[in-house]
Protein backbone atom coordinates (compact mmCIF):
# COMPACT_ATOMS: atom_id res chain seq x y z
CA UNK A 1 0.00 0.00 0.00
CA UNK A 2 1.08 3.59 -0.63
CA UNK A 3 1.65 5.39 2.67
CA UNK A 4 0.56 9.02 2.96
CA UNK A 5 2.32 11.14 5.58
CA UNK A 6 0.63 14.40 6.49
CA UNK A 7 2.14 17.19 8.54
CA UNK A 8 1.59 18.79 10.88
CA UNK A 9 -0.96 16.64 12.71
CA UNK A 10 -2.45 19.80 14.17
CA UNK A 11 -1.97 23.53 13.93
CA UNK A 12 -3.31 26.70 15.48
CA UNK A 13 -3.47 29.92 13.49
CA UNK A 14 -5.17 33.28 13.59
CA UNK A 15 -8.02 34.41 11.38
CA UNK A 16 -6.53 35.79 8.19
CA UNK A 17 -3.33 33.72 8.42
CA UNK A 18 -1.98 31.68 5.54
CA UNK A 19 -2.01 27.99 6.46
CA UNK A 20 -0.13 25.24 4.65
CA UNK A 21 -0.41 21.48 5.14
CA UNK A 22 1.94 19.02 3.46
CA UNK A 23 1.39 15.46 2.34
CA UNK A 24 4.11 13.06 1.26
CA UNK A 25 3.51 9.82 -0.60
CA UNK A 26 5.73 6.77 -0.10
CA UNK A 27 6.09 6.47 -3.90
CA UNK A 28 5.44 8.54 -7.00
CA UNK A 29 1.69 9.11 -7.43
CA UNK A 30 1.94 11.68 -10.24
CA UNK A 31 -0.87 14.20 -9.67
CA UNK A 32 -3.43 11.77 -8.22
CA UNK A 33 -3.84 13.36 -4.84
CA UNK A 34 -7.10 14.68 -3.37
CA UNK A 35 -7.86 16.85 -0.33
CA UNK A 36 -10.91 16.67 1.93
CA UNK A 37 -12.28 18.77 4.77
CA UNK A 38 -14.05 17.07 7.66
CA UNK A 39 -15.95 19.03 10.30
CA UNK A 40 -16.87 17.35 13.60
CA UNK A 41 -19.68 14.84 13.23
CA UNK A 42 -19.81 15.27 9.46
CA UNK A 43 -18.66 13.32 6.45
CA UNK A 44 -15.53 14.42 4.60
CA UNK A 45 -16.10 16.94 1.82
CA UNK A 46 -14.02 17.05 -1.35
CA UNK A 47 -12.10 20.30 -1.78
CA UNK A 48 -9.31 19.58 -4.28
CA UNK A 49 -8.86 16.74 -6.78
CA UNK A 50 -5.90 15.80 -8.96
CA UNK A 51 -3.59 17.83 -6.71
CA UNK A 52 -4.66 21.29 -7.82
CA UNK A 53 -8.22 21.29 -9.21
CA UNK A 54 -10.70 23.16 -7.05
CA UNK A 55 -14.02 21.39 -6.70
CA UNK A 56 -17.00 23.43 -7.92
CA UNK A 57 -18.37 25.68 -5.20
CA UNK A 58 -15.28 25.53 -2.99
CA UNK A 59 -13.93 28.99 -2.01
CA UNK A 60 -10.87 30.14 -3.90
CA UNK A 61 -8.87 30.64 -0.68
CA UNK A 62 -8.28 26.88 -0.80
CA UNK A 63 -5.59 25.63 -3.18
CA UNK A 64 -3.40 22.61 -3.79
CA UNK A 65 -0.09 21.99 -5.48
CA UNK A 66 2.56 19.37 -6.05
CA UNK A 67 3.27 16.22 -7.99
CA UNK A 68 5.24 13.02 -7.61
CA UNK A 69 5.64 12.45 -3.89
CA UNK A 70 5.31 15.93 -2.36
CA UNK A 71 2.09 17.91 -2.14
CA UNK A 72 0.81 20.98 -0.34
CA UNK A 73 -2.61 22.31 0.59
CA UNK A 74 -2.99 26.00 1.40
CA UNK A 75 -5.68 28.18 2.92
CA UNK A 76 -4.68 31.68 1.86
CA UNK A 77 -6.64 33.49 4.56
CA UNK A 78 -7.97 31.32 7.38
CA UNK A 79 -11.63 31.88 8.24
CA UNK A 80 -13.52 30.72 11.36
CA UNK A 81 -15.59 28.31 9.24
CA UNK A 82 -12.39 26.56 8.11
CA UNK A 83 -11.99 24.90 11.51
CA UNK A 84 -11.87 21.22 10.59
CA UNK A 85 -9.60 18.27 10.01
CA UNK A 86 -8.08 18.03 6.54
CA UNK A 87 -7.08 14.77 4.85
CA UNK A 88 -5.05 14.00 1.77
CA UNK A 89 -5.80 10.84 -0.23
CA UNK A 90 -4.01 9.10 -3.09
CA UNK A 91 -5.66 7.15 -5.87
CA UNK A 92 -2.77 6.30 -8.12
CA UNK A 93 -3.07 2.70 -7.03
CA UNK A 94 -5.36 0.37 -5.14
CA UNK A 95 -6.11 0.51 -2.30
CA UNK A 96 -6.70 4.25 -2.08
CA UNK A 97 -5.11 5.52 1.12
CA UNK A 98 -5.50 8.59 3.29
CA UNK A 99 -3.10 10.71 5.28
CA UNK A 100 -3.49 10.82 9.04
CA UNK A 101 -5.21 14.19 8.99
CA UNK A 102 -4.38 17.73 10.10
CA UNK A 103 -6.59 19.37 12.68
CA UNK A 104 -6.81 23.13 12.11
CA UNK A 105 -7.81 25.35 15.03
CA UNK A 106 -8.13 29.08 15.57
CA UNK A 107 -5.58 30.71 17.85
CA UNK B 1 -27.71 15.86 -7.48
CA UNK B 2 -26.75 12.42 -6.24
CA UNK B 3 -27.13 11.77 -2.52
CA UNK B 4 -26.16 8.71 -0.51
CA UNK B 5 -27.62 7.40 2.75
CA UNK B 6 -26.29 4.55 4.87
CA UNK B 7 -28.61 2.33 6.90
CA UNK B 8 -28.28 -0.70 9.12
CA UNK B 9 -27.95 -1.84 12.75
CA UNK B 10 -25.99 0.42 15.03
CA UNK B 11 -24.97 -2.42 17.36
CA UNK B 12 -23.46 -5.75 16.36
CA UNK B 13 -22.23 -8.51 18.66
CA UNK B 14 -18.64 -9.75 18.47
CA UNK B 15 -18.08 -12.58 15.98
CA UNK B 16 -21.28 -11.70 14.10
CA UNK B 17 -21.67 -10.08 10.67
CA UNK B 18 -22.06 -6.33 10.19
CA UNK B 19 -24.50 -5.49 7.39
CA UNK B 20 -25.04 -2.02 5.93
CA UNK B 21 -26.87 -0.68 2.90
CA UNK B 22 -26.26 2.52 0.97
CA UNK B 23 -29.22 3.98 -0.90
CA UNK B 24 -28.46 6.24 -3.85
CA UNK B 25 -30.99 8.98 -4.63
CA UNK B 26 -31.11 11.81 -7.13
CA UNK B 27 -29.68 9.65 -9.88
CA UNK B 28 -29.24 6.09 -11.07
CA UNK B 29 -26.52 3.92 -9.61
CA UNK B 30 -25.80 3.09 -13.25
CA UNK B 31 -25.17 6.71 -14.24
CA UNK B 32 -21.74 7.50 -15.55
CA UNK B 33 -18.73 5.29 -15.06
CA UNK B 34 -19.00 5.14 -11.31
CA UNK B 35 -17.53 2.93 -8.69
CA UNK B 36 -19.31 2.91 -5.32
CA UNK B 37 -17.18 2.63 -2.22
CA UNK B 38 -17.31 1.90 1.49
CA UNK B 39 -14.96 3.77 3.85
CA UNK B 40 -14.77 3.66 7.64
CA UNK B 41 -13.42 5.84 10.43
CA UNK B 42 -12.90 4.71 14.03
CA UNK B 43 -13.67 7.41 16.57
CA UNK B 44 -10.93 10.03 16.64
CA UNK B 45 -8.94 8.26 13.94
CA UNK B 46 -8.31 8.41 10.23
CA UNK B 47 -10.09 7.05 7.18
CA UNK B 48 -9.76 3.50 5.84
CA UNK B 49 -11.07 2.39 2.46
CA UNK B 50 -12.90 -0.94 2.69
CA UNK B 51 -13.77 -1.72 -0.91
CA UNK B 52 -15.83 -0.81 -3.93
CA UNK B 53 -18.18 -2.15 -6.57
CA UNK B 54 -18.88 -1.21 -10.16
CA UNK B 55 -22.40 -1.64 -11.46
CA UNK B 56 -21.14 -4.34 -13.82
CA UNK B 57 -20.30 -6.33 -10.71
CA UNK B 58 -16.55 -5.74 -10.72
CA UNK B 59 -15.35 -5.55 -7.10
CA UNK B 60 -12.14 -4.54 -5.34
CA UNK B 61 -11.41 -5.00 -1.65
CA UNK B 62 -8.76 -3.63 0.67
CA UNK B 63 -6.32 -6.53 1.15
CA UNK B 64 -6.34 -5.84 4.90
CA UNK B 65 -10.06 -6.75 5.09
CA UNK B 66 -10.54 -8.93 2.01
CA UNK B 67 -11.09 -12.20 3.89
CA UNK B 68 -14.05 -10.74 5.82
CA UNK B 69 -15.72 -8.32 3.37
CA UNK B 70 -18.46 -8.78 0.82
CA UNK B 71 -19.82 -5.89 -1.25
CA UNK B 72 -22.83 -6.30 -3.51
CA UNK B 73 -25.18 -4.15 -5.59
CA UNK B 74 -28.94 -4.22 -6.10
CA UNK B 75 -29.55 -2.06 -9.14
CA UNK B 76 -33.33 -2.54 -8.93
CA UNK B 77 -33.30 -0.75 -5.58
CA UNK B 78 -30.49 1.69 -6.44
CA UNK B 79 -28.52 0.33 -3.49
CA UNK B 80 -25.21 -1.29 -2.70
CA UNK B 81 -24.35 -3.16 0.45
CA UNK B 82 -21.50 -4.11 2.78
CA UNK B 83 -21.10 -7.24 4.86
CA UNK B 84 -18.19 -7.59 7.29
CA UNK B 85 -17.95 -10.93 9.04
CA UNK B 86 -16.40 -12.03 12.33
CA UNK B 87 -16.42 -8.52 13.74
CA UNK B 88 -14.49 -7.44 16.83
CA UNK B 89 -14.32 -4.23 18.83
CA UNK B 90 -11.69 -3.03 16.36
CA UNK B 91 -14.43 -2.80 13.72
CA UNK B 92 -16.32 -0.18 15.74
CA UNK B 93 -16.39 2.89 13.50
CA UNK B 94 -18.45 5.31 11.49
CA UNK B 95 -19.07 3.68 8.13
CA UNK B 96 -19.46 5.86 5.05
CA UNK B 97 -20.55 5.07 1.54
CA UNK B 98 -19.29 7.27 -1.28
CA UNK B 99 -19.30 7.56 -5.04
CA UNK B 100 -15.99 7.55 -6.85
CA UNK B 101 -15.98 10.44 -9.29
CA UNK B 102 -13.47 10.59 -12.10
CA UNK B 103 -12.43 12.38 -15.23
CA UNK B 104 -10.87 9.68 -17.35
CA UNK B 105 -10.80 5.88 -17.38
CA UNK B 106 -12.29 5.72 -13.89
CA UNK B 107 -10.61 2.50 -12.75
CA UNK B 108 -8.01 4.52 -10.84
CA UNK B 109 -7.26 8.17 -10.28
CA UNK B 110 -10.70 8.88 -8.86
CA UNK B 111 -11.90 10.92 -5.93
CA UNK B 112 -14.71 10.39 -3.42
CA UNK B 113 -17.69 12.66 -4.00
CA UNK B 114 -20.33 12.73 -2.67
CA UNK B 115 -20.29 10.89 0.66
CA UNK B 116 -23.17 9.65 2.75
CA UNK B 117 -23.59 11.18 6.20
CA UNK B 118 -22.12 8.08 7.84
CA UNK B 119 -23.52 5.59 10.32
CA UNK B 120 -21.94 4.55 13.61
CA UNK B 121 -21.61 0.82 14.13
CA UNK B 122 -20.57 -0.35 17.57
CA UNK B 123 -19.35 -3.90 18.15
CA UNK B 124 -20.20 -4.94 21.68
CA UNK B 125 -21.90 -7.75 23.56
PDB file of C-alpha atoms in Angstrom, chain A residues 1 30 32 34 36 38 41-46 48-50 55 87 89-100, chain B residues 35 37 39 41 45-49 52 60-64 96 100 103 107-113 115-118:
ATOM      1  CA  UNK A   1       0.000   0.000   0.000  1.00  0.00           C
ATOM      2  CA  UNK A  30       1.939  11.683 -10.238  1.00  0.00           C
ATOM      3  CA  UNK A  32      -3.430  11.770  -8.219  1.00  0.00           C
ATOM      4  CA  UNK A  34      -7.095  14.676  -3.374  1.00  0.00           C
ATOM      5  CA  UNK A  36     -10.909  16.670   1.930  1.00  0.00           C
ATOM      6  CA  UNK A  38     -14.054  17.074   7.658  1.00  0.00           C
ATOM      7  CA  UNK A  41     -19.680  14.843  13.227  1.00  0.00           C
ATOM      8  CA  UNK A  42     -19.806  15.273   9.461  1.00  0.00           C
ATOM      9  CA  UNK A  43     -18.660  13.324   6.446  1.00  0.00           C
ATOM     10  CA  UNK A  44     -15.532  14.420   4.604  1.00  0.00           C
ATOM     11  CA  UNK A  45     -16.099  16.941   1.825  1.00  0.00           C
ATOM     12  CA  UNK A  46     -14.022  17.045  -1.351  1.00  0.00           C
ATOM     13  CA  UNK A  48      -9.309  19.582  -4.282  1.00  0.00           C
ATOM     14  CA  UNK A  49      -8.863  16.740  -6.785  1.00  0.00           C
ATOM     15  CA  UNK A  50      -5.901  15.804  -8.959  1.00  0.00           C
ATOM     16  CA  UNK A  55     -14.020  21.392  -6.704  1.00  0.00           C
ATOM     17  CA  UNK A  87      -7.083  14.775   4.853  1.00  0.00           C
ATOM     18  CA  UNK A  89      -5.800  10.843  -0.228  1.00  0.00           C
ATOM     19  CA  UNK A  90      -4.014   9.104  -3.085  1.00  0.00           C
ATOM     20  CA  UNK A  91      -5.663   7.149  -5.866  1.00  0.00           C
ATOM     21  CA  UNK A  92      -2.768   6.303  -8.124  1.00  0.00           C
ATOM     22  CA  UNK A  93      -3.067   2.705  -7.033  1.00  0.00           C
ATOM     23  CA  UNK A  94      -5.361   0.366  -5.142  1.00  0.00           C
ATOM     24  CA  UNK A  95      -6.106   0.507  -2.301  1.00  0.00           C
ATOM     25  CA  UNK A  96      -6.697   4.255  -2.084  1.00  0.00           C
ATOM     26  CA  UNK A  97      -5.111   5.517   1.116  1.00  0.00           C
ATOM     27  CA  UNK A  98      -5.501   8.590   3.287  1.00  0.00           C
ATOM     28  CA  UNK A  99      -3.102  10.714   5.277  1.00  0.00           C
ATOM     29  CA  UNK A 100      -3.490  10.822   9.041  1.00  0.00           C
TER      30      UNK A 100
ATOM     31  CA  UNK B  35     -17.535   2.932  -8.694  1.00  0.00           C
ATOM     32  CA  UNK B  37     -17.180   2.626  -2.218  1.00  0.00           C
ATOM     33  CA  UNK B  39     -14.959   3.768   3.852  1.00  0.00           C
ATOM     34  CA  UNK B  41     -13.423   5.842  10.428  1.00  0.00           C
ATOM     35  CA  UNK B  45      -8.938   8.260  13.941  1.00  0.00           C
ATOM     36  CA  UNK B  46      -8.314   8.411  10.231  1.00  0.00           C
ATOM     37  CA  UNK B  47     -10.087   7.049   7.183  1.00  0.00           C
ATOM     38  CA  UNK B  48      -9.762   3.505   5.843  1.00  0.00           C
ATOM     39  CA  UNK B  49     -11.069   2.390   2.465  1.00  0.00           C
ATOM     40  CA  UNK B  52     -15.832  -0.807  -3.930  1.00  0.00           C
ATOM     41  CA  UNK B  60     -12.138  -4.545  -5.342  1.00  0.00           C
ATOM     42  CA  UNK B  61     -11.405  -5.003  -1.651  1.00  0.00           C
ATOM     43  CA  UNK B  62      -8.765  -3.627   0.673  1.00  0.00           C
ATOM     44  CA  UNK B  63      -6.324  -6.531   1.147  1.00  0.00           C
ATOM     45  CA  UNK B  64      -6.340  -5.843   4.902  1.00  0.00           C
ATOM     46  CA  UNK B  96     -19.459   5.860   5.054  1.00  0.00           C
ATOM     47  CA  UNK B 100     -15.990   7.546  -6.848  1.00  0.00           C
ATOM     48  CA  UNK B 103     -12.428  12.384 -15.226  1.00  0.00           C
ATOM     49  CA  UNK B 107     -10.609   2.504 -12.748  1.00  0.00           C
ATOM     50  CA  UNK B 108      -8.012   4.515 -10.841  1.00  0.00           C
ATOM     51  CA  UNK B 109      -7.259   8.169 -10.276  1.00  0.00           C
ATOM     52  CA  UNK B 110     -10.701   8.876  -8.856  1.00  0.00           C
ATOM     53  CA  UNK B 111     -11.900  10.922  -5.935  1.00  0.00           C
ATOM     54  CA  UNK B 112     -14.713  10.394  -3.424  1.00  0.00           C
ATOM     55  CA  UNK B 113     -17.687  12.664  -4.005  1.00  0.00           C
ATOM     56  CA  UNK B 115     -20.291  10.893   0.659  1.00  0.00           C
ATOM     57  CA  UNK B 116     -23.167   9.652   2.748  1.00  0.00           C
ATOM     58  CA  UNK B 117     -23.591  11.177   6.202  1.00  0.00           C
ATOM     59  CA  UNK B 118     -22.123   8.076   7.843  1.00  0.00           C
TER      60      UNK B 118
END
